[in-house]
Amino acid sequence: MTEVLTDRAPSTSRTVLVVEDERPIAEAVAARLRSEGFSVEIAGDGHAAVAACERLQPDLVVLDLMLPGLDGLEVCRRIQRDRPVPVLMLTARDTETDLVVGLAVGADDYLAKPFSARELTARVHALLRRVERAPERVAGTGPTEVRLGDIELDLDGRRVHRGGEEVHLTPTEFDLLAYLAGNPGRVFSRQRLLGDVWGYRDGCGARTVDSHVRALRRKLGPDVVRTVHGIGYGAGPT
């Protein structure tokens, strides 16, 4: 049964779509986000989520992995197809497979259940800050394009091409690649990347960095990011 619950905050607020079939969890997440000033809608199954996302054009989606109808992975694929949107995936299974597959279809980060309301809101705010920072580049203050071999990054348009073909990256994947490419020759620890790219200051989510690196290598080639064992990651050869 399709279910969408709406509680609108003022139009100036950011809109978050919460996709969760367990009513108590969905309402608890929505209540916390509303208390933070967000406008929130709840979709209770996969089909309702895709329809709500198309109608709302939300600023962020909190998406449960296990859903009736369409599962979270298929929902993520469909909503990312035409319009990249930050996705925070919720999963009951804190496994590497869930994480890698979720990121591969376009999720930006994940939280394993049970999670605290404080951690959820911190992740949501961090994802939105990163997206909001992106248009703030001022023309003339730095390069507008960066090259890594046959990979071209359009920093203003937030587009990536490899060999002339556009490659779809999630907002987080683009930010991570742009950060590394903008600091050639340097190597950054996972903790530094979590702070500078994700905006996380508590050190949580180190596995997320590894999985995003794997996603970039899968999409753009194994040499796009280099690993310096015992230290961290840097941009591949230019």
PDB file of C-alpha atoms in Angstrom:
ATOM      1  CA  MET A   1       0.000   0.000   0.000  1.00  0.00           C
ATOM      2  CA  THR A   2       1.393   3.356  -1.032  1.00  0.00           C
ATOM      3  CA  GLU A   3       1.892   5.752   1.847  1.00  0.00           C
ATOM      4  CA  VAL A   4       3.148   9.307   1.893  1.00  0.00           C
ATOM      5  CA  LEU A   5       2.831  11.477   4.991  1.00  0.00           C
ATOM      6  CA  THR A   6       3.398  15.197   4.792  1.00  0.00           C
ATOM      7  CA  ASP A   7       4.258  17.848   7.363  1.00  0.00           C
ATOM      8  CA  ARG A   8       5.368  21.056   5.742  1.00  0.00           C
ATOM      9  CA  ALA A   9       7.673  23.511   7.435  1.00  0.00           C
ATOM     10  CA  PRO A  10       8.107  27.073   6.112  1.00  0.00           C
ATOM     11  CA  SER A  11       8.982  27.212   2.423  1.00  0.00           C
ATOM     12  CA  THR A  12      12.446  28.588   3.187  1.00  0.00           C
ATOM     13  CA  SER A  13      13.499  25.308   4.842  1.00  0.00           C
ATOM     14  CA  ARG A  14      15.271  22.429   3.180  1.00  0.00           C
ATOM     15  CA  THR A  15      13.142  19.452   2.180  1.00  0.00           C
ATOM     16  CA  VAL A  16      14.053  15.931   3.273  1.00  0.00           C
ATOM     17  CA  LEU A  17      12.301  12.793   2.073  1.00  0.00           C
ATOM     18  CA  VAL A  18      12.386   9.975   4.633  1.00  0.00           C
ATOM     19  CA  VAL A  19      11.841   6.542   3.083  1.00  0.00           C
ATOM     20  CA  GLU A  20      11.199   3.957   5.785  1.00  0.00           C
ATOM     21  CA  ASP A  21       8.531   1.264   6.092  1.00  0.00           C
ATOM     22  CA  GLU A  22       8.772   0.904   9.883  1.00  0.00           C
ATOM     23  CA  ARG A  23       6.399   3.591  11.122  1.00  0.00           C
ATOM     24  CA  PRO A  24       8.001   4.191  14.560  1.00  0.00           C
ATOM     25  CA  ILE A  25      11.446   4.697  13.008  1.00  0.00           C
ATOM     26  CA  ALA A  26      10.095   6.891  10.208  1.00  0.00           C
ATOM     27  CA  GLU A  27       8.182   9.122  12.605  1.00  0.00           C
ATOM     28  CA  ALA A  28      11.104   9.390  15.022  1.00  0.00           C
ATOM     29  CA  VAL A  29      13.483  10.391  12.203  1.00  0.00           C
ATOM     30  CA  ALA A  30      10.971  12.851  10.770  1.00  0.00           C
ATOM     31  CA  ALA A  31      10.283  14.412  14.174  1.00  0.00           C
ATOM     32  CA  ARG A  32      13.968  14.960  14.839  1.00  0.00           C
ATOM     33  CA  LEU A  33      14.560  16.505  11.413  1.00  0.00           C
ATOM     34  CA  ARG A  34      11.528  18.782  11.785  1.00  0.00           C
ATOM     35  CA  SER A  35      12.885  19.935  15.127  1.00  0.00           C
ATOM     36  CA  GLU A  36      16.023  20.957  13.212  1.00  0.00           C
ATOM     37  CA  GLY A  37      13.938  23.113  10.870  1.00  0.00           C
ATOM     38  CA  PHE A  38      13.578  20.765   7.897  1.00  0.00           C
ATOM     39  CA  SER A  39      10.438  20.220   5.864  1.00  0.00           C
ATOM     40  CA  VAL A  40       9.874  16.463   5.880  1.00  0.00           C
ATOM     41  CA  GLU A  41       7.801  13.957   3.960  1.00  0.00           C
ATOM     42  CA  ILE A  42       7.644  10.230   4.692  1.00  0.00           C
ATOM     43  CA  ALA A  43       7.256   7.523   2.058  1.00  0.00           C
ATOM     44  CA  GLY A  44       6.470   4.038   3.341  1.00  0.00           C
ATOM     45  CA  ASP A  45       7.487   1.933   0.339  1.00  0.00           C
ATOM     46  CA  GLY A  46       9.737   2.003  -2.688  1.00  0.00           C
ATOM     47  CA  HIS A  47       7.178   2.994  -5.307  1.00  0.00           C
ATOM     48  CA  ALA A  48       5.864   5.828  -3.141  1.00  0.00           C
ATOM     49  CA  ALA A  49       9.463   6.991  -2.622  1.00  0.00           C
ATOM     50  CA  VAL A  50      10.200   7.270  -6.344  1.00  0.00           C
ATOM     51  CA  ALA A  51       6.947   9.161  -6.958  1.00  0.00           C
ATOM     52  CA  ALA A  52       7.498  11.489  -3.995  1.00  0.00           C
ATOM     53  CA  CYS A  53      11.064  12.221  -5.043  1.00  0.00           C
ATOM     54  CA  GLU A  54       9.963  13.142  -8.561  1.00  0.00           C
ATOM     55  CA  ARG A  55       7.241  15.413  -7.201  1.00  0.00           C
ATOM     56  CA  LEU A  56       9.153  17.038  -4.348  1.00  0.00           C
ATOM     57  CA  GLN A  57      12.656  17.359  -5.795  1.00  0.00           C
ATOM     58  CA  PRO A  58      13.977  17.051  -2.210  1.00  0.00           C
ATOM     59  CA  ASP A  59      17.291  18.444  -1.046  1.00  0.00           C
ATOM     60  CA  LEU A  60      18.195  15.117   0.602  1.00  0.00           C
ATOM     61  CA  VAL A  61      16.781  11.593   0.923  1.00  0.00           C
ATOM     62  CA  VAL A  62      17.075   9.385   3.994  1.00  0.00           C
ATOM     63  CA  LEU A  63      16.552   5.935   2.494  1.00  0.00           C
ATOM     64  CA  ASP A  64      16.097   2.573   4.196  1.00  0.00           C
ATOM     65  CA  LEU A  65      17.755  -0.331   2.413  1.00  0.00           C
ATOM     66  CA  MET A  66      15.006  -2.887   3.054  1.00  0.00           C
ATOM     67  CA  LEU A  67      11.651  -1.737   1.649  1.00  0.00           C
ATOM     68  CA  PRO A  68       8.487  -3.380   0.330  1.00  0.00           C
ATOM     69  CA  GLY A  69       7.835  -3.042  -3.390  1.00  0.00           C
ATOM     70  CA  LEU A  70      11.172  -1.692  -4.601  1.00  0.00           C
ATOM     71  CA  ASP A  71      14.131  -2.143  -2.293  1.00  0.00           C
ATOM     72  CA  GLY A  72      16.342   0.776  -1.313  1.00  0.00           C
ATOM     73  CA  LEU A  73      18.994  -0.008  -3.912  1.00  0.00           C
ATOM     74  CA  GLU A  74      16.514   0.139  -6.784  1.00  0.00           C
ATOM     75  CA  VAL A  75      14.937   3.297  -5.366  1.00  0.00           C
ATOM     76  CA  CYS A  76      18.380   4.893  -5.201  1.00  0.00           C
ATOM     77  CA  ARG A  77      19.131   3.937  -8.800  1.00  0.00           C
ATOM     78  CA  ARG A  78      15.885   5.442 -10.040  1.00  0.00           C
ATOM     79  CA  ILE A  79      15.992   8.717  -8.129  1.00  0.00           C
ATOM     80  CA  GLN A  80      19.627   9.322  -9.106  1.00  0.00           C
ATOM     81  CA  ARG A  81      19.003   8.611 -12.777  1.00  0.00           C
ATOM     82  CA  ASP A  82      18.130  12.155 -13.873  1.00  0.00           C
ATOM     83  CA  ARG A  83      18.891  14.378 -10.901  1.00  0.00           C
ATOM     84  CA  PRO A  84      21.716  13.742  -8.449  1.00  0.00           C
ATOM     85  CA  VAL A  85      20.460  14.147  -4.886  1.00  0.00           C
ATOM     86  CA  PRO A  86      22.313  13.414  -1.642  1.00  0.00           C
ATOM     87  CA  VAL A  87      21.201  10.058  -0.201  1.00  0.00           C
ATOM     88  CA  LEU A  88      21.817   8.833   3.336  1.00  0.00           C
ATOM     89  CA  MET A  89      21.226   5.075   3.363  1.00  0.00           C
ATOM     90  CA  LEU A  90      19.902   3.301   6.455  1.00  0.00           C
ATOM     91  CA  THR A  91      20.755  -0.367   6.834  1.00  0.00           C
ATOM     92  CA  ALA A  92      20.110  -2.981   9.501  1.00  0.00           C
ATOM     93  CA  ARG A  93      23.163  -4.917   8.352  1.00  0.00           C
ATOM     94  CA  ASP A  94      26.500  -3.206   8.919  1.00  0.00           C
ATOM     95  CA  THR A  95      28.292  -5.242   6.274  1.00  0.00           C
ATOM     96  CA  GLU A  96      30.848  -4.259   3.655  1.00  0.00           C
ATOM     97  CA  THR A  97      28.648  -5.670   0.887  1.00  0.00           C
ATOM     98  CA  ASP A  98      25.693  -3.453   1.835  1.00  0.00           C
ATOM     99  CA  LEU A  99      27.937  -0.416   2.007  1.00  0.00           C
ATOM    100  CA  VAL A 100      29.707  -1.008  -1.306  1.00  0.00           C
ATOM    101  CA  VAL A 101      26.501  -1.781  -3.203  1.00  0.00           C
ATOM    102  CA  GLY A 102      24.687   1.191  -1.700  1.00  0.00           C
ATOM    103  CA  LEU A 103      27.454   3.583  -2.667  1.00  0.00           C
ATOM    104  CA  ALA A 104      27.717   2.013  -6.108  1.00  0.00           C
ATOM    105  CA  VAL A 105      24.107   2.947  -6.933  1.00  0.00           C
ATOM    106  CA  GLY A 106      24.481   6.524  -5.725  1.00  0.00           C
ATOM    107  CA  ALA A 107      24.192   6.718  -1.933  1.00  0.00           C
ATOM    108  CA  ASP A 108      26.480   9.316  -0.363  1.00  0.00           C
ATOM    109  CA  ASP A 109      26.763   7.859   3.115  1.00  0.00           C
ATOM    110  CA  TYR A 110      25.176   5.246   5.330  1.00  0.00           C
ATOM    111  CA  LEU A 111      24.078   4.646   8.911  1.00  0.00           C
ATOM    112  CA  ALA A 112      23.694   1.209  10.463  1.00  0.00           C
ATOM    113  CA  LYS A 113      20.702   0.638  12.737  1.00  0.00           C
ATOM    114  CA  PRO A 114      20.405   1.290  15.598  1.00  0.00           C
ATOM    115  CA  PHE A 115      21.701   4.845  15.327  1.00  0.00           C
ATOM    116  CA  SER A 116      21.357   7.914  17.521  1.00  0.00           C
ATOM    117  CA  ALA A 117      19.236  10.892  16.513  1.00  0.00           C
ATOM    118  CA  ARG A 118      22.294  13.084  17.088  1.00  0.00           C
ATOM    119  CA  GLU A 119      24.388  11.102  14.613  1.00  0.00           C
ATOM    120  CA  LEU A 120      21.594  11.129  12.032  1.00  0.00           C
ATOM    121  CA  THR A 121      21.172  14.898  12.144  1.00  0.00           C
ATOM    122  CA  ALA A 122      24.932  15.445  12.082  1.00  0.00           C
ATOM    123  CA  ARG A 123      25.204  13.373   8.902  1.00  0.00           C
ATOM    124  CA  VAL A 124      22.262  15.182   7.280  1.00  0.00           C
ATOM    125  CA  HIS A 125      23.669  18.613   8.073  1.00  0.00           C
ATOM    126  CA  ALA A 126      27.127  17.601   6.829  1.00  0.00           C
ATOM    127  CA  LEU A 127      25.779  16.290   3.516  1.00  0.00           C
ATOM    128  CA  LEU A 128      23.747  19.439   2.916  1.00  0.00           C
ATOM    129  CA  ARG A 129      26.619  21.747   3.869  1.00  0.00           C
ATOM    130  CA  ARG A 130      28.786  20.048   1.298  1.00  0.00           C
ATOM    131  CA  VAL A 131      26.192  20.453  -1.441  1.00  0.00           C
ATOM    132  CA  GLU A 132      25.547  24.070  -0.456  1.00  0.00           C
ATOM    133  CA  ARG A 133      29.264  24.894  -0.526  1.00  0.00           C
ATOM    134  CA  ALA A 134      29.633  23.686  -4.105  1.00  0.00           C
ATOM    135  CA  PRO A 135      28.067  26.724  -5.884  1.00  0.00           C
ATOM    136  CA  GLU A 136      30.060  29.149  -3.731  1.00  0.00           C
ATOM    137  CA  ARG A 137      33.143  28.994  -5.929  1.00  0.00           C
ATOM    138  CA  VAL A 138      33.811  32.489  -7.216  1.00  0.00           C
ATOM    139  CA  ALA A 139      35.002  32.913 -10.778  1.00  0.00           C
ATOM    140  CA  GLY A 140      38.620  33.951 -10.943  1.00  0.00           C
ATOM    141  CA  THR A 141      39.569  32.662  -7.484  1.00  0.00           C
ATOM    142  CA  GLY A 142      40.996  29.401  -8.782  1.00  0.00           C
ATOM    143  CA  PRO A 143      40.998  26.933 -11.653  1.00  0.00           C
ATOM    144  CA  THR A 144      37.665  25.997 -13.155  1.00  0.00           C
ATOM    145  CA  GLU A 145      38.950  22.737 -14.605  1.00  0.00           C
ATOM    146  CA  VAL A 146      41.313  20.078 -13.325  1.00  0.00           C
ATOM    147  CA  ARG A 147      42.784  17.179 -15.305  1.00  0.00           C
ATOM    148  CA  LEU A 148      43.943  13.794 -14.088  1.00  0.00           C
ATOM    149  CA  GLY A 149      45.282  12.022 -17.158  1.00  0.00           C
ATOM    150  CA  ASP A 150      42.282  11.647 -19.480  1.00  0.00           C
ATOM    151  CA  ILE A 151      39.863  12.676 -16.720  1.00  0.00           C
ATOM    152  CA  GLU A 152      38.524  16.247 -16.813  1.00  0.00           C
ATOM    153  CA  LEU A 153      36.767  17.859 -13.848  1.00  0.00           C
ATOM    154  CA  ASP A 154      34.548  20.886 -14.493  1.00  0.00           C
ATOM    155  CA  LEU A 155      34.554  22.411 -11.000  1.00  0.00           C
ATOM    156  CA  ASP A 156      31.893  25.030 -11.722  1.00  0.00           C
ATOM    157  CA  GLY A 157      29.520  22.697 -13.550  1.00  0.00           C
ATOM    158  CA  ARG A 158      30.355  19.761 -11.247  1.00  0.00           C
ATOM    159  CA  ARG A 159      30.759  17.439 -14.206  1.00  0.00           C
ATOM    160  CA  VAL A 160      33.371  14.789 -14.940  1.00  0.00           C
ATOM    161  CA  HIS A 161      34.426  13.462 -18.338  1.00  0.00           C
ATOM    162  CA  ARG A 162      36.771  10.631 -19.138  1.00  0.00           C
ATOM    163  CA  GLY A 163      37.993  10.301 -22.704  1.00  0.00           C
ATOM    164  CA  GLY A 164      35.289  12.750 -23.773  1.00  0.00           C
ATOM    165  CA  GLU A 165      32.459  10.749 -22.188  1.00  0.00           C
ATOM    166  CA  GLU A 166      30.583  12.126 -19.187  1.00  0.00           C
ATOM    167  CA  VAL A 167      30.708   9.954 -16.064  1.00  0.00           C
ATOM    168  CA  HIS A 168      27.985  10.295 -13.437  1.00  0.00           C
ATOM    169  CA  LEU A 169      29.309  10.855  -9.925  1.00  0.00           C
ATOM    170  CA  THR A 170      27.341  11.368  -6.747  1.00  0.00           C
ATOM    171  CA  PRO A 171      27.853  14.723  -4.983  1.00  0.00           C
ATOM    172  CA  THR A 172      30.178  13.099  -2.460  1.00  0.00           C
ATOM    173  CA  GLU A 173      32.188  11.251  -5.092  1.00  0.00           C
ATOM    174  CA  PHE A 174      32.681  14.504  -6.988  1.00  0.00           C
ATOM    175  CA  ASP A 175      33.722  16.402  -3.855  1.00  0.00           C
ATOM    176  CA  LEU A 176      36.221  13.724  -2.864  1.00  0.00           C
ATOM    177  CA  LEU A 177      37.766  13.611  -6.339  1.00  0.00           C
ATOM    178  CA  ALA A 178      37.878  17.410  -6.621  1.00  0.00           C
ATOM    179  CA  TYR A 179      39.546  17.690  -3.209  1.00  0.00           C
ATOM    180  CA  LEU A 180      42.245  15.166  -4.063  1.00  0.00           C
ATOM    181  CA  ALA A 181      42.760  16.543  -7.572  1.00  0.00           C
ATOM    182  CA  GLY A 182      43.031  20.068  -6.191  1.00  0.00           C
ATOM    183  CA  ASN A 183      45.901  18.984  -3.954  1.00  0.00           C
ATOM    184  CA  PRO A 184      48.255  17.123  -6.318  1.00  0.00           C
ATOM    185  CA  GLY A 185      51.163  15.356  -4.714  1.00  0.00           C
ATOM    186  CA  ARG A 186      49.599  15.399  -1.269  1.00  0.00           C
ATOM    187  CA  VAL A 187      48.323  12.416   0.723  1.00  0.00           C
ATOM    188  CA  PHE A 188      45.503  12.709   3.247  1.00  0.00           C
ATOM    189  CA  SER A 189      44.505  10.447   6.107  1.00  0.00           C
ATOM    190  CA  ARG A 190      40.959   9.099   6.328  1.00  0.00           C
ATOM    191  CA  GLN A 191      40.339  11.328   9.350  1.00  0.00           C
ATOM    192  CA  ARG A 192      41.474  14.421   7.417  1.00  0.00           C
ATOM    193  CA  LEU A 193      39.228  13.519   4.477  1.00  0.00           C
ATOM    194  CA  LEU A 194      36.273  12.915   6.785  1.00  0.00           C
ATOM    195  CA  GLY A 195      36.754  16.376   8.230  1.00  0.00           C
ATOM    196  CA  ASP A 196      37.506  18.324   5.052  1.00  0.00           C
ATOM    197  CA  VAL A 197      35.218  16.533   2.559  1.00  0.00           C
ATOM    198  CA  TRP A 198      32.439  15.043   4.682  1.00  0.00           C
ATOM    199  CA  GLY A 199      32.463  17.655   7.427  1.00  0.00           C
ATOM    200  CA  TYR A 200      32.605  14.986  10.148  1.00  0.00           C
ATOM    201  CA  ARG A 201      34.735  16.044  13.088  1.00  0.00           C
ATOM    202  CA  ASP A 202      34.233  13.008  15.332  1.00  0.00           C
ATOM    203  CA  GLY A 203      36.227  10.515  13.251  1.00  0.00           C
ATOM    204  CA  CYS A 204      33.229   8.298  12.484  1.00  0.00           C
ATOM    205  CA  GLY A 205      32.749   6.756   9.071  1.00  0.00           C
ATOM    206  CA  ALA A 206      36.298   5.783   8.077  1.00  0.00           C
ATOM    207  CA  ARG A 207      34.928   2.854   6.070  1.00  0.00           C
ATOM    208  CA  THR A 208      32.850   5.310   4.074  1.00  0.00           C
ATOM    209  CA  VAL A 209      36.030   6.913   2.737  1.00  0.00           C
ATOM    210  CA  ASP A 210      37.368   3.536   1.580  1.00  0.00           C
ATOM    211  CA  SER A 211      34.098   2.676  -0.144  1.00  0.00           C
ATOM    212  CA  HIS A 212      33.925   6.004  -1.968  1.00  0.00           C
ATOM    213  CA  VAL A 213      37.480   5.494  -3.178  1.00  0.00           C
ATOM    214  CA  ARG A 214      36.460   2.077  -4.512  1.00  0.00           C
ATOM    215  CA  ALA A 215      33.463   3.672  -6.243  1.00  0.00           C
ATOM    216  CA  LEU A 216      35.689   6.259  -7.934  1.00  0.00           C
ATOM    217  CA  ARG A 217      38.085   3.568  -9.100  1.00  0.00           C
ATOM    218  CA  ARG A 218      35.223   1.494 -10.450  1.00  0.00           C
ATOM    219  CA  LYS A 219      33.849   4.430 -12.445  1.00  0.00           C
ATOM    220  CA  LEU A 220      37.063   6.159 -13.510  1.00  0.00           C
ATOM    221  CA  GLY A 221      39.790   3.526 -13.406  1.00  0.00           C
ATOM    222  CA  PRO A 222      42.056   2.028 -10.743  1.00  0.00           C
ATOM    223  CA  ASP A 223      44.676   4.787 -10.989  1.00  0.00           C
ATOM    224  CA  VAL A 224      42.373   7.746 -10.319  1.00  0.00           C
ATOM    225  CA  VAL A 225      43.148   7.565  -6.575  1.00  0.00           C
ATOM    226  CA  ARG A 226      46.405   6.233  -5.187  1.00  0.00           C
ATOM    227  CA  THR A 227      46.791   4.528  -1.832  1.00  0.00           C
ATOM    228  CA  VAL A 228      49.761   5.225   0.397  1.00  0.00           C
ATOM    229  CA  HIS A 229      49.660   2.376   2.867  1.00  0.00           C
ATOM    230  CA  GLY A 230      49.648   3.420   6.471  1.00  0.00           C
ATOM    231  CA  ILE A 231      48.889   7.050   5.568  1.00  0.00           C
ATOM    232  CA  GLY A 232      45.872   7.483   3.308  1.00  0.00           C
ATOM    233  CA  TYR A 233      44.881   8.588  -0.182  1.00  0.00           C
ATOM    234  CA  GLY A 234      46.031  11.011  -2.857  1.00  0.00           C
ATOM    235  CA  ALA A 235      45.139  11.905  -6.447  1.00  0.00           C
ATOM    236  CA  GLY A 236      46.417   9.655  -9.199  1.00  0.00           C
ATOM    237  CA  PRO A 237      48.916  10.788 -11.839  1.00  0.00           C
ATOM    238  CA  THR A 238      48.107  13.983 -13.701  1.00  0.00           C
TER     239      THR A 238
END
